[in-house]
PDB file of C-alpha atoms and ligand atoms in Angstrom:
ATOM      1  CA  MET V 800     163.625   1.476-197.086  1.00 70.00           C
ATOM      2  CA  SER V 801     161.966   1.266-193.665  1.00 86.00           C
ATOM      3  CA  THR V 802     163.438  -0.231-190.496  1.00 96.00           C
ATOM      4  CA  ILE V 803     163.045  -4.004-190.439  1.00 98.00           C
ATOM      5  CA  ARG V 804     161.253  -5.295-187.334  1.00 98.00           C
ATOM      6  CA  LEU V 805     162.682  -8.446-185.792  1.00 98.00           C
ATOM      7  CA  THR V 806     161.732 -11.103-183.321  1.00 98.00           C
ATOM      8  CA  VAL V 807     164.771 -13.078-182.203  1.00 98.00           C
ATOM      9  CA  LEU V 808     164.385 -16.569-180.749  1.00 98.00           C
ATOM     10  CA  ALA V 809     167.291 -17.851-178.659  1.00 98.00           C
ATOM     11  CA  SER V 810     167.993 -20.367-175.912  1.00 98.00           C
ATOM     12  CA  GLY V 811     171.676 -19.917-175.116  1.00 97.00           C
ATOM     13  CA  ASN V 812     174.464 -17.432-174.504  1.00 98.00           C
ATOM     14  CA  GLY V 813     173.054 -14.967-176.986  1.00 98.00           C
ATOM     15  CA  SER V 814     176.295 -13.957-178.686  1.00 98.00           C
ATOM     16  CA  ASN V 815     174.476 -13.876-182.037  1.00 98.00           C
ATOM     17  CA  PHE V 816     171.690 -11.843-180.469  1.00 98.00           C
ATOM     18  CA  LYS V 817     174.369  -9.430-179.236  1.00 98.00           C
ATOM     19  CA  ALA V 818     175.948  -9.285-182.711  1.00 98.00           C
ATOM     20  CA  ILE V 819     172.588  -8.139-184.116  1.00 98.00           C
ATOM     21  CA  LEU V 820     172.218  -5.563-181.329  1.00 98.00           C
ATOM     22  CA  ASP V 821     175.745  -4.254-181.969  1.00 98.00           C
ATOM     23  CA  ALA V 822     175.104  -3.945-185.708  1.00 98.00           C
ATOM     24  CA  ILE V 823     171.973  -1.909-184.965  1.00 98.00           C
ATOM     25  CA  GLU V 824     173.724   0.281-182.416  1.00 98.00           C
ATOM     26  CA  SER V 825     176.580   1.031-184.797  1.00 98.00           C
ATOM     27  CA  ASP V 826     174.101   1.923-187.559  1.00 97.00           C
ATOM     28  CA  GLU V 827     175.355  -0.880-189.779  1.00 97.00           C
ATOM     29  CA  LEU V 828     171.896  -2.390-189.695  1.00 98.00           C
ATOM     30  CA  ASP V 829     168.594  -0.557-189.939  1.00 98.00           C
ATOM     31  CA  ALA V 830     166.576  -2.866-187.700  1.00 98.00           C
ATOM     32  CA  GLU V 831     164.645  -2.947-184.475  1.00 98.00           C
ATOM     33  CA  ILE V 832     164.409  -5.964-182.208  1.00 98.00           C
ATOM     34  CA  LEU V 833     160.836  -5.906-180.960  1.00 98.00           C
ATOM     35  CA  LEU V 834     160.953  -9.094-178.949  1.00 98.00           C
ATOM     36  CA  LEU V 835     163.195 -11.875-177.708  1.00 98.00           C
ATOM     37  CA  VAL V 836     161.501 -15.245-177.338  1.00 98.00           C
ATOM     38  CA  THR V 837     163.277 -17.794-175.212  1.00 98.00           C
ATOM     39  CA  ASN V 838     162.416 -21.202-173.835  1.00 97.00           C
ATOM     40  CA  THR V 839     165.230 -20.959-171.270  1.00 96.00           C
ATOM     41  CA  ALA V 840     164.642 -18.589-168.371  1.00 93.00           C
ATOM     42  CA  ASN V 841     167.634 -16.407-167.500  1.00 94.00           C
ATOM     43  CA  CYS V 842     169.750 -17.590-170.422  1.00 98.00           C
ATOM     44  CA  GLY V 843     172.469 -15.235-171.665  1.00 98.00           C
ATOM     45  CA  ALA V 844     170.272 -14.036-174.511  1.00 98.00           C
ATOM     46  CA  ALA V 845     167.467 -13.097-172.091  1.00 98.00           C
ATOM     47  CA  GLN V 846     169.903 -11.230-169.846  1.00 98.00           C
ATOM     48  CA  LYS V 847     171.285  -9.298-172.808  1.00 98.00           C
ATOM     49  CA  ALA V 848     167.764  -8.405-173.958  1.00 98.00           C
ATOM     50  CA  ILE V 849     166.762  -7.142-170.512  1.00 98.00           C
ATOM     51  CA  LYS V 850     169.913  -5.023-170.366  1.00 98.00           C
ATOM     52  CA  ALA V 851     169.013  -3.541-173.754  1.00 98.00           C
ATOM     53  CA  HIS V 852     165.396  -2.916-172.651  1.00 98.00           C
ATOM     54  CA  ILE V 853     164.010  -5.359-175.188  1.00 98.00           C
ATOM     55  CA  PRO V 854     160.827  -7.214-174.179  1.00 98.00           C
ATOM     56  CA  VAL V 855     161.369 -10.904-173.409  1.00 98.00           C
ATOM     57  CA  CYS V 856     158.781 -13.645-173.759  1.00 97.00           C
ATOM     58  CA  THR V 857     159.945 -16.584-171.661  1.00 96.00           C
ATOM     59  CA  CYS V 858     158.060 -19.770-172.366  1.00 94.00           C
ATOM     60  CA  SER V 859     159.886 -22.708-170.882  1.00 94.00           C
ATOM     61  CA  LEU V 860     158.139 -26.051-171.068  1.00 94.00           C
ATOM     62  CA  LYS V 861     157.720 -26.054-167.302  1.00 91.00           C
ATOM     63  CA  SER V 862     156.510 -22.481-166.820  1.00 91.00           C
ATOM     64  CA  SER V 863     154.102 -22.810-169.749  1.00 92.00           C
ATOM     65  CA  GLY V 864     152.525 -25.983-168.396  1.00 92.00           C
ATOM     66  CA  GLY V 865     153.208 -28.297-171.339  1.00 94.00           C
ATOM     67  CA  ARG V 866     154.142 -28.274-175.014  1.00 94.00           C
ATOM     68  CA  THR V 867     150.759 -27.207-176.404  1.00 94.00           C
ATOM     69  CA  ARG V 868     150.502 -24.203-174.128  1.00 95.00           C
ATOM     70  CA  GLN V 869     154.170 -23.346-174.715  1.00 96.00           C
ATOM     71  CA  PHE V 870     153.560 -23.142-178.467  1.00 96.00           C
ATOM     72  CA  GLU V 871     150.365 -21.115-177.912  1.00 96.00           C
ATOM     73  CA  ILE V 872     152.209 -18.543-175.772  1.00 96.00           C
ATOM     74  CA  MET V 873     155.081 -18.343-178.250  1.00 96.00           C
ATOM     75  CA  SER V 874     152.778 -18.068-181.236  1.00 96.00           C
ATOM     76  CA  LYS V 875     150.655 -15.325-179.653  1.00 96.00           C
ATOM     77  CA  ALA V 876     153.712 -13.250-178.679  1.00 97.00           C
ATOM     78  CA  ILE V 877     155.261 -13.600-182.141  1.00 97.00           C
ATOM     79  CA  THR V 878     152.030 -12.764-183.973  1.00 96.00           C
ATOM     80  CA  GLU V 879     151.321  -9.748-181.764  1.00 96.00           C
ATOM     81  CA  SER V 880     154.838  -8.383-182.264  1.00 95.00           C
ATOM     82  CA  LYS V 881     154.016  -7.828-185.962  1.00 95.00           C
ATOM     83  CA  SER V 882     157.610  -8.562-186.927  1.00 97.00           C
ATOM     84  CA  ASP V 883     158.865  -8.620-190.503  1.00 98.00           C
ATOM     85  CA  LEU V 884     161.409 -11.360-189.843  1.00 98.00           C
ATOM     86  CA  LEU V 885     161.937 -14.083-187.223  1.00 98.00           C
ATOM     87  CA  VAL V 886     165.569 -14.864-186.465  1.00 98.00           C
ATOM     88  CA  LEU V 887     166.506 -18.165-184.837  1.00 98.00           C
ATOM     89  CA  ALA V 888     169.810 -17.417-183.129  1.00 98.00           C
ATOM     90  CA  GLY V 889     170.640 -20.559-181.192  1.00 98.00           C
ATOM     91  CA  PHE V 890     167.032 -21.604-180.548  1.00 98.00           C
ATOM     92  CA  ASN V 891     166.885 -25.231-179.444  1.00 96.00           C
ATOM     93  CA  LEU V 892     163.223 -25.892-180.123  1.00 96.00           C
ATOM     94  CA  ILE V 893     161.735 -26.984-183.436  1.00 95.00           C
ATOM     95  CA  LEU V 894     159.057 -24.462-184.388  1.00 96.00           C
ATOM     96  CA  PRO V 895     155.501 -25.756-184.751  1.00 94.00           C
ATOM     97  CA  THR V 896     154.172 -26.110-188.297  1.00 95.00           C
ATOM     98  CA  GLN V 897     151.663 -23.350-187.721  1.00 95.00           C
ATOM     99  CA  ILE V 898     154.388 -20.722-187.135  1.00 96.00           C
ATOM    100  CA  VAL V 899     156.524 -21.996-190.034  1.00 97.00           C
ATOM    101  CA  THR V 900     153.512 -21.750-192.357  1.00 96.00           C
ATOM    102  CA  GLN V 901     152.353 -18.387-191.043  1.00 96.00           C
ATOM    103  CA  PHE V 902     155.820 -16.867-191.560  1.00 97.00           C
ATOM    104  CA  GLU V 903     156.758 -18.627-194.797  1.00 97.00           C
ATOM    105  CA  ASN V 904     160.065 -17.219-196.151  1.00 97.00           C
ATOM    106  CA  LYS V 905     160.263 -14.894-193.146  1.00 98.00           C
ATOM    107  CA  ILE V 906     162.128 -17.128-190.706  1.00 98.00           C
ATOM    108  CA  ILE V 907     165.895 -17.560-190.798  1.00 98.00           C
ATOM    109  CA  ASN V 908     168.136 -19.827-188.768  1.00 98.00           C
ATOM    110  CA  ILE V 909     171.870 -19.893-188.159  1.00 98.00           C
ATOM    111  CA  HIS V 910     173.535 -23.291-187.954  1.00 98.00           C
ATOM    112  CA  PRO V 911     177.201 -23.969-187.050  1.00 98.00           C
ATOM    113  CA  SER V 912     178.146 -26.078-190.064  1.00 98.00           C
ATOM    114  CA  LEU V 913     178.280 -25.813-193.829  1.00 98.00           C
ATOM    115  CA  LEU V 914     174.861 -27.288-194.564  1.00 98.00           C
ATOM    116  CA  PRO V 915     173.829 -29.781-195.806  1.00 98.00           C
ATOM    117  CA  SER V 916     176.764 -31.316-193.925  1.00 98.00           C
ATOM    118  CA  PHE V 917     176.241 -31.934-190.226  1.00 98.00           C
ATOM    119  CA  SER V 918     172.611 -30.857-190.115  1.00 98.00           C
ATOM    120  CA  GLY V 919     170.460 -31.438-187.044  1.00 96.00           C
ATOM    121  CA  GLY V 920     171.438 -31.065-183.438  1.00 96.00           C
ATOM    122  CA  MET V 921     172.429 -28.029-181.494  1.00 98.00           C
ATOM    123  CA  SER V 922     175.831 -26.506-180.952  1.00 97.00           C
ATOM    124  CA  PRO V 923     178.273 -28.104-180.095  1.00 98.00           C
ATOM    125  CA  GLN V 924     177.030 -31.308-181.785  1.00 98.00           C
ATOM    126  CA  PRO V 925     177.561 -30.151-185.398  1.00 98.00           C
ATOM    127  CA  GLN V 926     181.060 -28.883-184.610  1.00 98.00           C
ATOM    128  CA  LYS V 927     181.892 -32.155-182.836  1.00 98.00           C
ATOM    129  CA  ALA V 928     180.597 -34.124-185.833  1.00 98.00           C
ATOM    130  CA  ALA V 929     182.742 -32.007-188.170  1.00 98.00           C
ATOM    131  CA  LEU V 930     185.854 -32.774-186.097  1.00 98.00           C
ATOM    132  CA  GLU V 931     185.016 -36.467-185.947  1.00 98.00           C
ATOM    133  CA  GLY V 932     184.426 -36.476-189.700  1.00 98.00           C
ATOM    134  CA  GLY V 933     187.936 -35.149-190.235  1.00 98.00           C
ATOM    135  CA  VAL V 934     186.781 -32.339-192.522  1.00 98.00           C
ATOM    136  CA  LYS V 935     189.334 -29.657-193.340  1.00 98.00           C
ATOM    137  CA  VAL V 936     186.784 -26.874-193.775  1.00 98.00           C
ATOM    138  CA  SER V 937     183.674 -26.106-191.758  1.00 98.00           C
ATOM    139  CA  GLY V 938     181.706 -22.939-191.071  1.00 98.00           C
ATOM    140  CA  CYS V 939     178.204 -21.631-190.629  1.00 98.00           C
ATOM    141  CA  THR V 940     175.041 -21.344-192.668  1.00 98.00           C
ATOM    142  CA  VAL V 941     172.087 -18.983-192.583  1.00 98.00           C
ATOM    143  CA  HIS V 942     169.037 -20.534-194.221  1.00 98.00           C
ATOM    144  CA  LEU V 943     165.311 -20.098-194.506  1.00 98.00           C
ATOM    145  CA  VAL V 944     163.330 -22.236-192.110  1.00 98.00           C
ATOM    146  CA  THR V 945     161.018 -24.816-193.640  1.00 98.00           C
ATOM    147  CA  GLU V 946     159.329 -27.804-192.092  1.00 96.00           C
ATOM    148  CA  GLU V 947     162.334 -29.996-192.788  1.00 96.00           C
ATOM    149  CA  LEU V 948     165.004 -29.462-190.136  1.00 97.00           C
ATOM    150  CA  ASP V 949     168.035 -27.462-191.353  1.00 97.00           C
ATOM    151  CA  ALA V 950     167.042 -28.111-194.966  1.00 97.00           C
ATOM    152  CA  GLY V 951     165.533 -24.792-196.066  1.00 98.00           C
ATOM    153  CA  PRO V 952     167.078 -22.747-198.887  1.00 98.00           C
ATOM    154  CA  ILE V 953     170.573 -21.517-198.055  1.00 98.00           C
ATOM    155  CA  ILE V 954     171.013 -17.734-197.951  1.00 98.00           C
ATOM    156  CA  ALA V 955     174.676 -17.374-196.965  1.00 98.00           C
ATOM    157  CA  GLN V 956     177.599 -19.378-195.663  1.00 98.00           C
ATOM    158  CA  ARG V 957     181.035 -18.556-194.280  1.00 98.00           C
ATOM    159  CA  ALA V 958     183.836 -21.082-194.112  1.00 98.00           C
ATOM    160  CA  VAL V 959     186.639 -21.583-191.613  1.00 98.00           C
ATOM    161  CA  ALA V 960     189.647 -23.875-191.701  1.00 98.00           C
ATOM    162  CA  VAL V 961     189.609 -26.841-189.336  1.00 98.00           C
ATOM    163  CA  HIS V 962     193.016 -27.264-187.717  1.00 98.00           C
ATOM    164  CA  HIS V 963     194.634 -30.518-186.695  1.00 96.00           C
ATOM    165  CA  CYS V 964     194.884 -29.314-183.085  1.00 97.00           C
ATOM    166  CA  ASP V 965     191.283 -28.042-182.865  1.00 98.00           C
ATOM    167  CA  THR V 966     189.040 -28.928-179.951  1.00 98.00           C
ATOM    168  CA  VAL V 967     185.259 -28.628-180.180  1.00 98.00           C
ATOM    169  CA  ASP V 968     185.531 -25.331-178.298  1.00 98.00           C
ATOM    170  CA  SER V 969     188.249 -23.830-180.472  1.00 98.00           C
ATOM    171  CA  LEU V 970     186.375 -24.765-183.651  1.00 98.00           C
ATOM    172  CA  ALA V 971     183.045 -23.537-182.248  1.00 98.00           C
ATOM    173  CA  ASN V 972     184.636 -20.189-181.335  1.00 98.00           C
ATOM    174  CA  ARG V 973     186.211 -19.772-184.763  1.00 98.00           C
ATOM    175  CA  ILE V 974     182.838 -20.489-186.367  1.00 98.00           C
ATOM    176  CA  LEU V 975     181.025 -18.121-183.962  1.00 98.00           C
ATOM    177  CA  LYS V 976     183.181 -15.212-185.154  1.00 98.00           C
ATOM    178  CA  GLU V 977     181.903 -15.821-188.683  1.00 98.00           C
ATOM    179  CA  GLU V 978     178.324 -16.218-187.431  1.00 98.00           C
ATOM    180  CA  HIS V 979     178.526 -12.747-185.912  1.00 98.00           C
ATOM    181  CA  ILE V 980     179.364 -11.349-189.351  1.00 98.00           C
ATOM    182  CA  VAL V 981     176.991 -13.314-191.529  1.00 98.00           C
ATOM    183  CA  LEU V 982     173.804 -13.108-189.436  1.00 98.00           C
ATOM    184  CA  PRO V 983     173.607  -9.272-189.326  1.00 98.00           C
ATOM    185  CA  GLN V 984     174.619  -9.257-193.016  1.00 98.00           C
ATOM    186  CA  VAL V 985     171.695 -11.492-193.996  1.00 98.00           C
ATOM    187  CA  ILE V 986     169.249  -9.408-191.919  1.00 98.00           C
ATOM    188  CA  LYS V 987     170.566  -6.334-193.720  1.00 98.00           C
ATOM    189  CA  TRP V 988     169.842  -7.975-197.095  1.00 98.00           C
ATOM    190  CA  PHE V 989     166.261  -8.601-195.943  1.00 98.00           C
ATOM    191  CA  SER V 990     165.968  -4.987-194.730  1.00 97.00           C
ATOM    192  CA  GLU V 991     167.114  -3.793-198.149  1.00 97.00           C
ATOM    193  CA  GLY V 992     164.612  -6.038-199.919  1.00 96.00           C
ATOM    194  CA  ARG V 993     167.424  -7.851-201.735  1.00 97.00           C
ATOM    195  CA  VAL V 994     166.575 -11.452-200.848  1.00 98.00           C
ATOM    196  CA  CYS V 995     164.950 -13.183-203.827  1.00 97.00           C
ATOM    197  CA  ILE V 996     163.452 -16.640-203.431  1.00 97.00           C
ATOM    198  CA  SER V 997     162.658 -18.598-206.549  1.00 96.00           C
ATOM    199  CA  ASP V 998     162.270 -22.349-207.164  1.00 94.00           C
ATOM    200  CA  GLY V 999     163.546 -23.097-203.665  1.00 93.00           C
ATOM    201  CA  ARG V1000     166.770 -21.153-204.219  1.00 97.00           C
ATOM    202  CA  VAL V1001     167.869 -17.845-202.744  1.00 98.00           C
ATOM    203  CA  SER V1002     169.737 -15.159-204.623  1.00 98.00           C
ATOM    204  CA  ILE V1003     170.755 -11.702-203.450  1.00 98.00           C
ATOM    205  CA  ARG V1004     169.835  -8.848-205.744  1.00 96.00           C
ATOM    206  CA  ASN V1005     172.658  -6.365-206.441  1.00 92.00           C
ATOM    207  CA  THR V1006     172.336  -2.822-205.185  1.00 83.00           C
ATOM    208  CA  GLU V1007     171.915  -0.126-207.871  1.00 67.00           C
TER     209      GLU V1007
HETATM  210  C1  LIG T2122     175.479 -20.829-182.439  1.00 77.53           C
HETATM  211  O1  LIG T2122     176.689 -21.487-182.717  1.00 77.53           O
HETATM  212  C2  LIG T2122     174.435 -21.237-183.466  1.00 77.53           C
HETATM  213  O2  LIG T2122     174.945 -21.432-184.749  1.00 77.53           O
HETATM  214  C3  LIG T2122     173.946 -22.526-182.876  1.00 77.53           C
HETATM  215  O3  LIG T2122     173.836 -22.261-181.505  1.00 77.53           O
HETATM  216  C4  LIG T2122     174.873 -21.337-181.132  1.00 77.53           C
HETATM  217  C5  LIG T2122     174.232 -20.222-180.346  1.00 77.53           C
HETATM  218  O4  LIG T2122     175.232 -19.381-179.821  1.00 77.53           O
HETATM  219  N1  LIG T2122     172.712 -22.959-183.460  1.00 77.53           N
HETATM  220  C6  LIG T2122     172.432 -24.243-183.608  1.00 77.53           C
HETATM  221  O5  LIG T2122     173.132 -25.138-183.187  1.00 77.53           O
HETATM  222  C7  LIG T2122     171.132 -24.524-184.331  1.00 77.53           C
HETATM  223  N2  LIG T2122     171.024 -25.886-184.697  1.00 77.53           N
HETATM  224  P1  LIG T2122     174.843 -18.010-179.149  1.00 77.53           P
HETATM  225  O6  LIG T2122     173.747 -18.299-178.123  1.00 77.53           O
HETATM  226  O7  LIG T2122     176.098 -17.538-178.514  1.00 77.53           O
HETATM  227  O8  LIG T2122     174.347 -17.096-180.231  1.00 77.53           O
END
């Protein structure tokens, strides 16, 4: 099995980006991050990428000169990277249809809730909605990206208990710990060619 080539798209702190980097560095994951795409200059993810000598494509709305140009820059960088998999790790922009179509079944996203509950919105909105909904269990979901927001086939989920005394921050942090496990795990399944997609459902093939 050859090394899986990744483009990671992120807008925030980049703790999930770091979890992928750590899994690669510890040889748990046979992957290479070719590119980080961000729409937020100097965000934590961009700083972590620079530190790790990973090329960064920054295309903020302002620096790009408008939405159309922003998507053109992003699309060109992603296409030229020749990645096997695009990983949305806290990316707060909805991808244009053209990229979603071009990379069908090759884009994954991590979302901080047990989808289909609390879909839409960026962290910490889903965690806040979970607290307000009074649920006793929440968690995170890794799913394939389709044109419908947060509605693509689910690949993996991890649950956490929601405590009576939880704040949005405490719940978000508990969920993040699980995100850092499940995201590298799902990328590993892709690298091993174990992700099967059939009739809009995902299953993971067993190893021999
Ligand atoms: C994570 O909690 C991720 O699930 C969430 O953004 C956070 C990014 O954290 N994604 C979404 O809300 C997508 N709708 P990070 O920058 O520390 O990886």
